[in-house]
JSON list of C-alpha atoms in Angstrom, two decimals:
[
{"chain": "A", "resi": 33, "resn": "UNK", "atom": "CA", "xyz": [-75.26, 15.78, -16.56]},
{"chain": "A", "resi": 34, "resn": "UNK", "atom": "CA", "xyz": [-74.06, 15.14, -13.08]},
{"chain": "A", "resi": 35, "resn": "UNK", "atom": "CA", "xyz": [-75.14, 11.61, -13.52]},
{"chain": "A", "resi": 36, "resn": "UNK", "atom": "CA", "xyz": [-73.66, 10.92, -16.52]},
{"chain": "A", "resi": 37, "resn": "UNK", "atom": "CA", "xyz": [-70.28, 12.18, -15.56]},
{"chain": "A", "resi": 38, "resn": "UNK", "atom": "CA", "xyz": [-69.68, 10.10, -12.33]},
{"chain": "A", "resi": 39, "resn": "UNK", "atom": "CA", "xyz": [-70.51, 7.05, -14.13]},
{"chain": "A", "resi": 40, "resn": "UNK", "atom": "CA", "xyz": [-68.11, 8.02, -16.78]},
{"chain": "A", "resi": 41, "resn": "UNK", "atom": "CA", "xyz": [-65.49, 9.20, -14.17]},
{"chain": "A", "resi": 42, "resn": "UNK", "atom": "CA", "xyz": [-66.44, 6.14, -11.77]},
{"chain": "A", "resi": 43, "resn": "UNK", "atom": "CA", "xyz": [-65.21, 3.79, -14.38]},
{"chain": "A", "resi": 44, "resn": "UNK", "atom": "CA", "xyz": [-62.01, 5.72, -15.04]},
{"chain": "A", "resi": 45, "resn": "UNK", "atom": "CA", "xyz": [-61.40, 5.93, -11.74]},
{"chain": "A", "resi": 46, "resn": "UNK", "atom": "CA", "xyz": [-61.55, 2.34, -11.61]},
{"chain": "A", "resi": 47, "resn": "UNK", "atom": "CA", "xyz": [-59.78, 1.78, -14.42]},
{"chain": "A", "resi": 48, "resn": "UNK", "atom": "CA", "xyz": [-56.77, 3.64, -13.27]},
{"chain": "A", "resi": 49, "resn": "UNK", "atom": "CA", "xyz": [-56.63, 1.41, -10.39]},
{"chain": "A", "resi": 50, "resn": "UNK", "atom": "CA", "xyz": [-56.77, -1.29, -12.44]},
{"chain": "A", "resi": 51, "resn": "UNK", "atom": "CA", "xyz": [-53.96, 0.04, -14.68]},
{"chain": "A", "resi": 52, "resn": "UNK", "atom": "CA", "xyz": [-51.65, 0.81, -11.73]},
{"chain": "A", "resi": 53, "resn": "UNK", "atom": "CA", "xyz": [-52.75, -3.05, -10.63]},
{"chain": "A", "resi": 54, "resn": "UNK", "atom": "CA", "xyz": [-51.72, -4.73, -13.42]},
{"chain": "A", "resi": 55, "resn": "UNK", "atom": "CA", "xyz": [-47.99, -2.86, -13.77]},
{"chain": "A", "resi": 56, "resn": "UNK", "atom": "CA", "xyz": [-47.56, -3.52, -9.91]},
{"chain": "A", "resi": 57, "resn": "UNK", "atom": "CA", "xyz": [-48.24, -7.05, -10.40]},
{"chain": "A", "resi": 58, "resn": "UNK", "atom": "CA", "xyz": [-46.22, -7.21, -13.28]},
{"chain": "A", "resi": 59, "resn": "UNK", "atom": "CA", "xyz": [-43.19, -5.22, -11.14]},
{"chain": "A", "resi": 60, "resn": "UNK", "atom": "CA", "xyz": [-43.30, -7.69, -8.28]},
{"chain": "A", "resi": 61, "resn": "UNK", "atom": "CA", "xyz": [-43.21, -10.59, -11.16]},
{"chain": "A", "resi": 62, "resn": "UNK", "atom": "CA", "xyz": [-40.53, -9.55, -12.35]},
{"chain": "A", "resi": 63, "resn": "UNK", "atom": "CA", "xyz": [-38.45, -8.76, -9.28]},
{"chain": "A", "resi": 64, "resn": "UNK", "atom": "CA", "xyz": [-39.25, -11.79, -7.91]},
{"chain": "A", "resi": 65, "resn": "UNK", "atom": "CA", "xyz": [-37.90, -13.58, -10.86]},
{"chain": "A", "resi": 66, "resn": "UNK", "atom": "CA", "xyz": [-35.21, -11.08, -11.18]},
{"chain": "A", "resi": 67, "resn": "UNK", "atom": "CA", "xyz": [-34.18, -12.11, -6.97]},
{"chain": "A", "resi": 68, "resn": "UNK", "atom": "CA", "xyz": [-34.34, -15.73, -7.68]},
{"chain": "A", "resi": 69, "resn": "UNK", "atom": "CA", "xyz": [-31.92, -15.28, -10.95]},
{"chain": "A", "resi": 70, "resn": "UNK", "atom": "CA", "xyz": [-29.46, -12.89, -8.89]},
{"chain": "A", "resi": 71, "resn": "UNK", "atom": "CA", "xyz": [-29.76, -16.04, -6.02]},
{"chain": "A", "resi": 72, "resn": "UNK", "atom": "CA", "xyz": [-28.61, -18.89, -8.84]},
{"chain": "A", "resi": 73, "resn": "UNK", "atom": "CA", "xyz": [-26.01, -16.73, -9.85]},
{"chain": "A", "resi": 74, "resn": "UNK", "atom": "CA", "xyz": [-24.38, -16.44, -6.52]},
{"chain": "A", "resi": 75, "resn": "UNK", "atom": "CA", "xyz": [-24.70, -19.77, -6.36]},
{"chain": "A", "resi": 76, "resn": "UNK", "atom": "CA", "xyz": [-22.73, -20.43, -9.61]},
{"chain": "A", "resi": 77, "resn": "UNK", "atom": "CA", "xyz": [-20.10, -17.85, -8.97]},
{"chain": "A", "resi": 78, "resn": "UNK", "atom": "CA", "xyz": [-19.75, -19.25, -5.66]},
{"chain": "A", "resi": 79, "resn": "UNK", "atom": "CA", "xyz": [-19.74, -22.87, -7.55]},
{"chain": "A", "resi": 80, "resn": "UNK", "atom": "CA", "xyz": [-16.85, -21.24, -9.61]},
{"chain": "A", "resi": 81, "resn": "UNK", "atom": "CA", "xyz": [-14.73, -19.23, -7.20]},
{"chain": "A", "resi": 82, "resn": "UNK", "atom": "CA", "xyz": [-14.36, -22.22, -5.75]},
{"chain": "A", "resi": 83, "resn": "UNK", "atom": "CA", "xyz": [-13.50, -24.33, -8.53]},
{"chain": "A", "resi": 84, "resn": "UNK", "atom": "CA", "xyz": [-10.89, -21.71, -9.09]},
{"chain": "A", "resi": 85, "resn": "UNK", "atom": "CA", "xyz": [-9.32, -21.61, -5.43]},
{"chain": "A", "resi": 86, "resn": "UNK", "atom": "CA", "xyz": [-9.47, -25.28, -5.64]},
{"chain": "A", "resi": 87, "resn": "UNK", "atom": "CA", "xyz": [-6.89, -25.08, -8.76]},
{"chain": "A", "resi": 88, "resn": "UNK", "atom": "CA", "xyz": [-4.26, -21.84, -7.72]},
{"chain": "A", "resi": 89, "resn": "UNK", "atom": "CA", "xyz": [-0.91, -21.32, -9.30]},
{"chain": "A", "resi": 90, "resn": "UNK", "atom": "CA", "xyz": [1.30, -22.82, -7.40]},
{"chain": "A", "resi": 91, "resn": "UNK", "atom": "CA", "xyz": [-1.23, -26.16, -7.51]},
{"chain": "A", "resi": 92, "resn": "UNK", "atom": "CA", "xyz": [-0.69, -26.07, -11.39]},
{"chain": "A", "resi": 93, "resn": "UNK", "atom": "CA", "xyz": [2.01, -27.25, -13.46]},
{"chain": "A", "resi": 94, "resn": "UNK", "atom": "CA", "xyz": [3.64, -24.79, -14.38]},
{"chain": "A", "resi": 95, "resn": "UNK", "atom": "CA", "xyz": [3.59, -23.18, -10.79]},
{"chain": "A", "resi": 96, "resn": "UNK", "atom": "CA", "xyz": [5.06, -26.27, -9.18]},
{"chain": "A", "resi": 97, "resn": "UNK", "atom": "CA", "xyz": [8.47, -26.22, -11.70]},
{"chain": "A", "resi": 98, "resn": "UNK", "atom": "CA", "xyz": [8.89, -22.35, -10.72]},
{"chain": "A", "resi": 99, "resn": "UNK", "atom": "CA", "xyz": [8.40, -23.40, -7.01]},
{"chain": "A", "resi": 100, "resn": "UNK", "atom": "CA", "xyz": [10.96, -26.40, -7.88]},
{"chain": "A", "resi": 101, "resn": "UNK", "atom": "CA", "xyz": [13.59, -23.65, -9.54]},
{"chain": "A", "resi": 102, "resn": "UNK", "atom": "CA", "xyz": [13.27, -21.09, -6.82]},
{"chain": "A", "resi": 103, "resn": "UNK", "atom": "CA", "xyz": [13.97, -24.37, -4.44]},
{"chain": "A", "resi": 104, "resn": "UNK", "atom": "CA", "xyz": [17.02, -25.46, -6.01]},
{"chain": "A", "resi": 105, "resn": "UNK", "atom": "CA", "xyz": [18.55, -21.76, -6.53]},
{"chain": "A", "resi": 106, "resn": "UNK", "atom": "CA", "xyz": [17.43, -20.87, -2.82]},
{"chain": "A", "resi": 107, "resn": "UNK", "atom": "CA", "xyz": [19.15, -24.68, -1.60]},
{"chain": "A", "resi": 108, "resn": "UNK", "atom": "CA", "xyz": [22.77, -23.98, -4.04]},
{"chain": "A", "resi": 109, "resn": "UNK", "atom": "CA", "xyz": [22.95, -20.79, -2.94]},
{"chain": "A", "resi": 110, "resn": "UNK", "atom": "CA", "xyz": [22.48, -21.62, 0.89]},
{"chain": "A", "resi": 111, "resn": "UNK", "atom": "CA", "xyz": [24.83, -24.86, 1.00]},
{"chain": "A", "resi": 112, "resn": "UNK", "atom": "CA", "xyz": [27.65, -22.45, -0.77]},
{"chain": "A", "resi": 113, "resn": "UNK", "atom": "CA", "xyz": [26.98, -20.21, 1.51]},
{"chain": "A", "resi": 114, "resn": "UNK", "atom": "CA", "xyz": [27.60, -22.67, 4.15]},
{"chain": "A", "resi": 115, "resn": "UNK", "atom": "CA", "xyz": [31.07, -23.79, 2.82]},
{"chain": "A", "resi": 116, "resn": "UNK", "atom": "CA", "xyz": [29.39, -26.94, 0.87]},
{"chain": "A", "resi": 117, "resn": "UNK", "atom": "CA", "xyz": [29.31, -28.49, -2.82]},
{"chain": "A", "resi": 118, "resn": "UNK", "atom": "CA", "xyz": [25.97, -29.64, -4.04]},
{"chain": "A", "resi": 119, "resn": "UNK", "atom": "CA", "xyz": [26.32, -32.34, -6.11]},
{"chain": "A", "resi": 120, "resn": "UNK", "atom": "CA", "xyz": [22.81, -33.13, -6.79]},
{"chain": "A", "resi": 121, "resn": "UNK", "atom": "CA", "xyz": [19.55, -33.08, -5.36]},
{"chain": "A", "resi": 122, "resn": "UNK", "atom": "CA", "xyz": [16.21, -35.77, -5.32]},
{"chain": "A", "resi": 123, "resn": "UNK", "atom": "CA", "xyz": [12.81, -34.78, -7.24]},
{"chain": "A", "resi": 124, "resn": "UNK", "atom": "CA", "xyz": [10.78, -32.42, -4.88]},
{"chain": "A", "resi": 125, "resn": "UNK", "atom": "CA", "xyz": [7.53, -33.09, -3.01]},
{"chain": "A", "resi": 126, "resn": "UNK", "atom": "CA", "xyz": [5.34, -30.68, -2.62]},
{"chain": "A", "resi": 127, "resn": "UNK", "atom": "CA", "xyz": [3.59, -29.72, 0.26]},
{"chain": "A", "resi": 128, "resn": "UNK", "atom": "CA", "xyz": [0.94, -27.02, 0.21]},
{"chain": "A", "resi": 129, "resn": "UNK", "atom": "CA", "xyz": [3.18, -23.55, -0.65]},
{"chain": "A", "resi": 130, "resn": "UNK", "atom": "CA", "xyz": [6.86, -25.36, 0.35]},
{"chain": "A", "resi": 131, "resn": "UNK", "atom": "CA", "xyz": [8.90, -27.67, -1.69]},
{"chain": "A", "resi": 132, "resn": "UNK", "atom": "CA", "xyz": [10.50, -30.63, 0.37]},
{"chain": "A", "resi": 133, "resn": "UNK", "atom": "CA", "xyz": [14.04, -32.44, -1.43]},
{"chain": "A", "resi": 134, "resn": "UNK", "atom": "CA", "xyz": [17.14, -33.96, -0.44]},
{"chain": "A", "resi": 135, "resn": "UNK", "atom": "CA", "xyz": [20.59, -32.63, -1.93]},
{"chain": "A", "resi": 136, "resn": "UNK", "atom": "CA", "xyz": [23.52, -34.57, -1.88]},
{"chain": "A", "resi": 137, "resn": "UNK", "atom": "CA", "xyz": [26.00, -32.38, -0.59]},
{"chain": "A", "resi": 138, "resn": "UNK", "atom": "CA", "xyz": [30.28, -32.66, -0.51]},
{"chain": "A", "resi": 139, "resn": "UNK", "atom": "CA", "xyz": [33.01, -30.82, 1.32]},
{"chain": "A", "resi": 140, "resn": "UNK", "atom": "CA", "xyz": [36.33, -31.78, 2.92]},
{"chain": "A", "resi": 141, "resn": "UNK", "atom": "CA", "xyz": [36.07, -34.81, 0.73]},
{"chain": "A", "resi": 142, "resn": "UNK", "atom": "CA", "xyz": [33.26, -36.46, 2.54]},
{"chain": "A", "resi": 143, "resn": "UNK", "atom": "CA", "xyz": [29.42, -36.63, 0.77]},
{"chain": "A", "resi": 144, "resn": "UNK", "atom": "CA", "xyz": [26.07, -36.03, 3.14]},
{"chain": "A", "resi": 145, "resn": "UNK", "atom": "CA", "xyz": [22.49, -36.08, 2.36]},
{"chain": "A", "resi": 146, "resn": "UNK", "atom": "CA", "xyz": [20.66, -33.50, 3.65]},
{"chain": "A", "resi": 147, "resn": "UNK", "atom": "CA", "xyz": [17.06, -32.84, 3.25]},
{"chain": "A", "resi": 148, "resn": "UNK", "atom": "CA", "xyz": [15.76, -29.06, 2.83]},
{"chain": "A", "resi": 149, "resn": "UNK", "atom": "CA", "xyz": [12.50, -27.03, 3.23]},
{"chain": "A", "resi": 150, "resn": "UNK", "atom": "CA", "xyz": [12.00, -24.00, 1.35]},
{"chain": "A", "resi": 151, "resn": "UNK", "atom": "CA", "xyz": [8.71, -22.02, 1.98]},
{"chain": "A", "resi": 152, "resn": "UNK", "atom": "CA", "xyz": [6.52, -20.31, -0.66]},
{"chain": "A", "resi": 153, "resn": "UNK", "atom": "CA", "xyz": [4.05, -17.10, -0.97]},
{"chain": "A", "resi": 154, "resn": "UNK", "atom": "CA", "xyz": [1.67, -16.51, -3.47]},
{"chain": "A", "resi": 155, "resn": "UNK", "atom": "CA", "xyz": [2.75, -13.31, -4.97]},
{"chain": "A", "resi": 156, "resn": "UNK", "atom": "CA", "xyz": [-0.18, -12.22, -7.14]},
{"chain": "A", "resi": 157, "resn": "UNK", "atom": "CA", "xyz": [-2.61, -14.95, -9.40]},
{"chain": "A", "resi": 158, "resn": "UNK", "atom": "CA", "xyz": [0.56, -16.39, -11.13]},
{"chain": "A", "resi": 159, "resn": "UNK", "atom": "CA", "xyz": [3.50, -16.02, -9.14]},
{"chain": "A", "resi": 160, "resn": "UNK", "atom": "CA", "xyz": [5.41, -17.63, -6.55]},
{"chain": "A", "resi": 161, "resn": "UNK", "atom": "CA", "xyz": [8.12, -16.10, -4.00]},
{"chain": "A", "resi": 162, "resn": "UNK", "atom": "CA", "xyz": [10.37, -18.11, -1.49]},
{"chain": "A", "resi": 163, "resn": "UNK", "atom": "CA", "xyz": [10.30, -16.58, 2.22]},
{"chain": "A", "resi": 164, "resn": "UNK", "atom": "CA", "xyz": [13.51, -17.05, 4.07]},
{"chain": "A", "resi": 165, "resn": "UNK", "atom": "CA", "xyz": [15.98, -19.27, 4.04]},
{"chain": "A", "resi": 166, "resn": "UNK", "atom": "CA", "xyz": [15.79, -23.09, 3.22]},
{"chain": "A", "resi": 167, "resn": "UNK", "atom": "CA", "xyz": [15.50, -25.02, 6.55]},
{"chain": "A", "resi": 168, "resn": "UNK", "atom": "CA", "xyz": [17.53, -28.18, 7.05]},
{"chain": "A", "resi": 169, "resn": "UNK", "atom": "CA", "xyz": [17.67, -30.58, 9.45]},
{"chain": "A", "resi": 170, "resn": "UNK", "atom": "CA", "xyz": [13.92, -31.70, 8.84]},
{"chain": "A", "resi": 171, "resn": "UNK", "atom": "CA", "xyz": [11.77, -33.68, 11.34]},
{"chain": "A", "resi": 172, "resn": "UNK", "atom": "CA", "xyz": [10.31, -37.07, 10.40]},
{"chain": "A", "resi": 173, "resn": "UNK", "atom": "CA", "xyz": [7.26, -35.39, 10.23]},
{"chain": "A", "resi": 174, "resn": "UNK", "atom": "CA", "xyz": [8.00, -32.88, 7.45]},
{"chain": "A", "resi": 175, "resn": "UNK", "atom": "CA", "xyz": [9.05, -35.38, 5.25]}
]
C-alpha cells in the first residue's frame, strides 16, 4: 500500500507544481503585457497633454478677442485716466499672454499715437485676466 500511495501522491505532488507553473506563467504574461500597455498609454497621454498645452485658451480664438477686449477697456480706461481722448486704436498683435496696439490718442487739441502693452494671466482653462496697468512708451523691441 505504501507503494502505491507515493506513486499516486508523487504525481500529485507534481502536478500541483505544475498547476501553480502554468498560472505563474500565465501571471507574468499578463503583467508583462499589462506594463507594456500602461507604457503606450503614457506615451499617448503624454502625446495628448501636449497637443493640448500646445493649443491653450488664450492661443484660441475666442481667447485672443477676450484678451483684445480686456486690452482696449484696460488702454480707455488708462488714457482717461491720464487726462486723454482715445479716438481709436490699430488691430492688436499678440505676443505670448500680452496684447501689443497703438491708440490714437487727443487732448488739448493735438492727436498722438501711442503704442500700449497690456499683460495677461491665465486664470483657470478658459479665462484670461490683465495684470497691471497698460505700459506705454514701448521699446523697438516689443513691437
Amino acid at each position: 500500500m505504501t507503494t502505491t500511495t507515493e506513486p499516486t501522491s508523487a504525481p500529485m505532488a507534481y502536478g500541483r507544481k505544475r498547476w501553480l507553473a502554468v498560472p505563474l506563467a500565465v501571471l507574468a504574461a499578463v503583467s508583462v503585457g499589462f506594463s507594456a500597455a500602461c507604457a503606450s498609454d503614457s506615451g499617448t497621454n503624454a502625446q495628448a497633454s501636449t497637443t493640448s498645452t500646445s493649443a491653450r485658451y488664450w492661443q484660441t480664438t475666442a481667447g485672443q478677442l477676450e484678451m483684445r477686449r480686456q486690452a482696449i477697456e484696460d488702454i480707455t480706461a488708462f488714457v482717461v485716466h491720464k487726462g486723454y481722448s482715445l479716438i481709436n486704436h490699430s488691430e492688436p498683435k499678440y505676443k505670448d499672454l500680452s496684447v501689443i496696439m497703438s491708440a490714437k490718442l487727443f487732448k488739448d487739441g493735438k492727436t498722438a499715437d501711442m503704442w500700449f502693452k497690456v499683460v495677461f494671466a491665465a486664470a483657470g482653462a478658459d479665462s484670461v485676466t490683465s495684470i497691471g496697468d497698460p505700459k506705454s512708451a514701448l521699446t523697438e523691441e516689443e513691437l
